[in-house]
CSV table of N, CA and C and ligand atoms in Angstrom, one decimal:
chain,number,residue,atom,x,y,z
Y,1,MET,N,128.5,69.4,106.2
Y,1,MET,CA,127.3,69.3,107.1
Y,1,MET,C,126.3,70.5,106.8
Y,2,ILE,N,126.8,71.7,106.5
Y,2,ILE,CA,126.0,72.8,106.2
Y,2,ILE,C,125.0,72.4,105.0
Y,3,ARG,N,125.6,71.7,104.1
Y,3,ARG,CA,124.8,71.3,102.9
Y,3,ARG,C,123.6,70.4,103.3
Y,4,LEU,N,123.9,69.5,104.3
Y,4,LEU,CA,122.8,68.6,104.7
Y,4,LEU,C,121.7,69.4,105.4
Y,5,LEU,N,122.1,70.4,106.3
Y,5,LEU,CA,121.1,71.2,107.0
Y,5,LEU,C,120.3,72.0,106.0
Y,6,PHE,N,121.0,72.5,105.0
Y,6,PHE,CA,120.3,73.3,104.0
Y,6,PHE,C,119.2,72.4,103.2
Y,7,LEU,N,119.6,71.2,102.9
Y,7,LEU,CA,118.7,70.3,102.2
Y,7,LEU,C,117.5,70.0,103.1
Y,8,ALA,N,117.8,69.8,104.4
Y,8,ALA,CA,116.7,69.5,105.3
Y,8,ALA,C,115.7,70.7,105.4
Y,9,LEU,N,116.3,71.9,105.4
Y,9,LEU,CA,115.5,73.0,105.5
Y,9,LEU,C,114.6,73.2,104.2
Y,10,LEU,N,115.2,72.9,103.1
Y,10,LEU,CA,114.4,72.9,101.8
Y,10,LEU,C,113.2,71.9,101.9
Y,11,ILE,N,113.5,70.7,102.3
Y,11,ILE,CA,112.5,69.7,102.4
Y,11,ILE,C,111.4,70.1,103.4
Y,12,PHE,N,111.8,70.7,104.5
Y,12,PHE,CA,110.8,71.2,105.5
Y,12,PHE,C,109.9,72.2,104.9
Y,13,ILE,N,110.5,73.2,104.2
Y,13,ILE,CA,109.6,74.2,103.6
Y,13,ILE,C,108.7,73.7,102.5
Y,14,ALA,N,109.3,72.7,101.7
Y,14,ALA,CA,108.4,72.1,100.7
Y,14,ALA,C,107.3,71.4,101.3
Y,15,TRP,N,107.5,70.7,102.4
Y,15,TRP,CA,106.5,69.9,103.1
Y,15,TRP,C,105.4,70.9,103.6
Y,16,GLN,N,105.8,72.0,104.2
Y,16,GLN,CA,104.8,72.9,104.7
Y,16,GLN,C,104.0,73.5,103.6
Y,17,LEU,N,104.6,73.8,102.4
Y,17,LEU,CA,103.8,74.3,101.3
Y,17,LEU,C,102.9,73.3,100.8
Y,18,LEU,N,103.3,72.0,100.7
Y,18,LEU,CA,102.5,71.0,100.3
Y,18,LEU,C,101.3,70.8,101.2
Y,19,ARG,N,101.5,70.9,102.5
Y,19,ARG,CA,100.4,70.7,103.4
Y,19,ARG,C,99.4,71.8,103.2
Y,20,ARG,N,99.9,73.0,103.1
Y,20,ARG,CA,98.9,74.2,102.9
Y,20,ARG,C,98.1,74.0,101.6
Y,21,TRP,N,98.8,73.5,100.6
Y,21,TRP,CA,98.1,73.4,99.3
Y,21,TRP,C,97.1,72.3,99.4
Y,22,LEU,N,97.4,71.2,100.1
Y,22,LEU,CA,96.5,70.1,100.2
Y,22,LEU,C,95.2,70.6,101.0
Y,23,ALA,N,95.5,71.4,102.1
Y,23,ALA,CA,94.4,71.8,102.9
Y,23,ALA,C,93.5,72.7,102.1
Y,24,GLN,N,94.1,73.6,101.2
Y,24,GLN,CA,93.2,74.4,100.4
Y,24,GLN,C,92.4,73.6,99.4
Y,25,GLN,N,93.0,72.5,98.8
Y,25,GLN,CA,92.3,71.7,97.9
Y,25,GLN,C,91.1,71.0,98.5
Y,26,ARG,N,91.4,70.6,99.8
Y,26,ARG,CA,90.3,69.8,100.5
Y,26,ARG,C,89.2,70.7,100.8
Y,27,SER,N,89.5,71.9,101.4
Y,27,SER,CA,88.4,72.7,101.8
Y,27,SER,C,87.6,73.3,100.6
Y,28,GLY,N,88.3,73.8,99.6
Y,28,GLY,CA,87.7,74.3,98.5
Y,28,GLY,C,86.9,75.6,98.8
Y,29,PRO,N,86.3,76.1,97.8
Y,29,PRO,CA,85.5,77.3,98.0
Y,29,PRO,C,84.2,77.0,98.7
Y,30,GLN,N,84.0,77.7,99.8
Y,30,GLN,CA,82.9,77.3,100.7
Y,30,GLN,C,81.6,77.9,100.1
Y,31,ALA,N,81.7,79.2,99.7
Y,31,ALA,CA,80.5,79.8,99.2
Y,31,ALA,C,80.1,79.4,97.8
Y,32,PRO,N,78.9,79.2,97.5
Y,32,PRO,CA,78.5,78.8,96.2
Y,32,PRO,C,78.7,80.0,95.3
Y,33,PRO,N,78.8,79.7,94.0
Y,33,PRO,CA,79.0,80.8,93.0
Y,33,PRO,C,77.9,81.9,93.1
Y,34,SER,N,78.3,83.1,93.0
Y,34,SER,CA,77.3,84.2,93.1
Y,34,SER,C,76.2,84.1,92.0
Y,35,GLY,N,75.0,84.4,92.4
Y,35,GLY,CA,73.9,84.3,91.4
Y,35,GLY,C,73.1,83.0,91.6
Y,36,PHE,N,73.7,82.0,92.3
Y,36,PHE,CA,73.0,80.8,92.5
Y,36,PHE,C,72.9,80.5,94.0
Y,37,SER,N,71.7,80.3,94.4
Y,37,SER,CA,71.4,80.1,95.8
Y,37,SER,C,71.3,78.6,96.0
Y,38,ALA,N,71.6,78.1,97.2
Y,38,ALA,CA,71.6,76.6,97.4
Y,38,ALA,C,70.1,76.2,97.5
Y,39,GLU,N,69.3,77.0,98.1
Y,39,GLU,CA,67.9,76.5,98.2
Y,39,GLU,C,67.1,76.8,97.0
Y,40,PRO,N,66.2,76.0,96.6
Y,40,PRO,CA,65.4,76.2,95.4
Y,40,PRO,C,64.6,77.4,95.5
Y,41,GLU,N,64.6,78.1,94.4
Y,41,GLU,CA,63.9,79.4,94.3
Y,41,GLU,C,62.6,79.2,93.6
Y,42,SER,N,61.6,80.0,93.9
Y,42,SER,CA,60.3,79.8,93.2
Y,42,SER,C,60.5,80.3,91.8
Y,43,LEU,N,60.0,79.5,90.8
Y,43,LEU,CA,60.2,79.8,89.4
Y,43,LEU,C,59.0,80.5,88.9
Y,44,VAL,N,59.3,81.5,88.1
Y,44,VAL,CA,58.2,82.2,87.4
Y,44,VAL,C,58.2,81.8,86.0
Y,45,ARG,N,57.1,81.4,85.4
Y,45,ARG,CA,57.0,81.0,84.0
Y,45,ARG,C,56.7,82.2,83.2
Y,46,CYS,N,57.5,82.4,82.1
Y,46,CYS,CA,57.3,83.5,81.2
Y,46,CYS,C,56.1,83.1,80.3
Y,47,GLU,N,55.2,84.1,80.2
Y,47,GLU,CA,54.0,83.8,79.5
Y,47,GLU,C,54.2,83.8,78.0
Y,48,ARG,N,55.3,84.4,77.6
Y,48,ARG,CA,55.5,84.5,76.1
Y,48,ARG,C,56.4,83.4,75.6
Y,49,CYS,N,57.6,83.2,76.2
Y,49,CYS,CA,58.4,82.2,75.6
Y,49,CYS,C,58.4,80.9,76.4
Y,50,GLY,N,57.7,80.9,77.6
Y,50,GLY,CA,57.5,79.7,78.3
Y,50,GLY,C,58.6,79.2,79.2
Y,51,ILE,N,59.7,79.9,79.2
Y,51,ILE,CA,60.8,79.4,80.1
Y,51,ILE,C,60.5,79.8,81.5
Y,52,ARG,N,61.1,79.0,82.4
Y,52,ARG,CA,60.9,79.3,83.8
Y,52,ARG,C,62.1,80.0,84.4
Y,53,ILE,N,61.9,81.1,85.1
Y,53,ILE,CA,62.9,82.0,85.5
Y,53,ILE,C,62.9,82.1,87.1
Y,54,PRO,N,64.0,82.0,87.7
Y,54,PRO,CA,64.0,82.2,89.2
Y,54,PRO,C,63.4,83.6,89.5
Y,55,ALA,N,62.7,83.7,90.5
Y,55,ALA,CA,61.9,84.9,90.8
Y,55,ALA,C,62.8,86.1,91.0
Y,56,SER,N,64.0,85.9,91.5
Y,56,SER,CA,64.9,87.0,91.7
Y,56,SER,C,65.6,87.5,90.4
Y,57,GLN,N,65.5,86.7,89.4
Y,57,GLN,CA,66.2,87.1,88.1
Y,57,GLN,C,65.2,87.4,87.0
Y,58,VAL,N,63.9,87.5,87.3
Y,58,VAL,CA,62.9,87.7,86.3
Y,58,VAL,C,63.3,88.9,85.5
Y,59,ALA,N,63.5,90.0,86.2
Y,59,ALA,CA,63.8,91.3,85.5
Y,59,ALA,C,65.0,91.2,84.6
Y,60,ALA,N,66.1,90.6,85.1
Y,60,ALA,CA,67.3,90.5,84.3
Y,60,ALA,C,67.1,89.6,83.1
Y,61,VAL,N,66.4,88.5,83.3
Y,61,VAL,CA,66.2,87.6,82.1
Y,61,VAL,C,65.3,88.2,81.1
Y,62,ARG,N,64.2,88.8,81.6
Y,62,ARG,CA,63.3,89.4,80.6
Y,62,ARG,C,63.9,90.5,79.8
Y,63,ALA,N,64.9,91.2,80.4
Y,63,ALA,CA,65.5,92.3,79.7
Y,63,ALA,C,66.3,91.8,78.6
Y,64,ASN,N,66.8,90.5,78.7
Y,64,ASN,CA,67.7,89.9,77.7
Y,64,ASN,C,66.9,89.0,76.8
Y,65,CYS,N,65.6,88.8,77.1
Y,65,CYS,CA,64.8,87.8,76.4
Y,65,CYS,C,64.3,88.5,75.1
Y,66,ARG,N,64.6,87.9,74.0
Y,66,ARG,CA,64.2,88.5,72.7
Y,66,ARG,C,62.7,88.6,72.6
Y,67,GLN,N,62.0,87.5,73.0
Y,67,GLN,CA,60.6,87.5,72.8
Y,67,GLN,C,59.9,88.5,73.8
Y,68,CYS,N,60.5,88.6,75.0
Y,68,CYS,CA,59.9,89.5,76.0
Y,68,CYS,C,60.3,90.9,75.8
Y,69,GLY,N,61.6,91.0,75.4
Y,69,GLY,CA,62.1,92.4,75.2
Y,69,GLY,C,61.5,93.1,74.0
Y,70,ASN,N,61.3,92.3,72.9
Y,70,ASN,CA,60.6,92.9,71.8
Y,70,ASN,C,59.1,92.9,72.0
Y,71,ASP,N,58.6,94.1,72.0
Y,71,ASP,CA,57.1,94.3,72.2
Y,71,ASP,C,56.5,94.5,70.8
Y,72,GLN,N,56.9,93.8,69.8
Y,72,GLN,CA,56.3,94.0,68.5
Y,72,GLN,C,55.0,93.3,68.4
Y,73,PRO,N,54.0,93.9,67.9
Y,73,PRO,CA,52.7,93.3,67.7
Y,73,PRO,C,52.7,92.3,66.6
Y,74,GLY,N,51.8,91.3,66.7
Y,74,GLY,CA,51.7,90.4,65.6
Y,74,GLY,C,52.7,89.3,65.6
Y,75,GLY,N,53.5,89.1,66.8
Y,75,GLY,CA,54.5,88.1,66.8
Y,75,GLY,C,54.0,86.8,67.2
Q,101,ZN,ZN1,60.3,85.4,77.7
């Protein structure tokens, strides 16, 4: 009889874990990934390479942009 109780306890724990796991899968991550906002951001067009950059990331993108980063004349 002890064995049966033990088995029932194991099943109960497994069921609880499964329910928690399913709840986590269903809800998922609520916040969007950092760096991306849900609402559309105003885009700034780069006058050199022509790509459009979100206004908040202009400085970061231009720092990494080869054409914007290099201020070599005659390019
Ligand atoms: Zn650029």
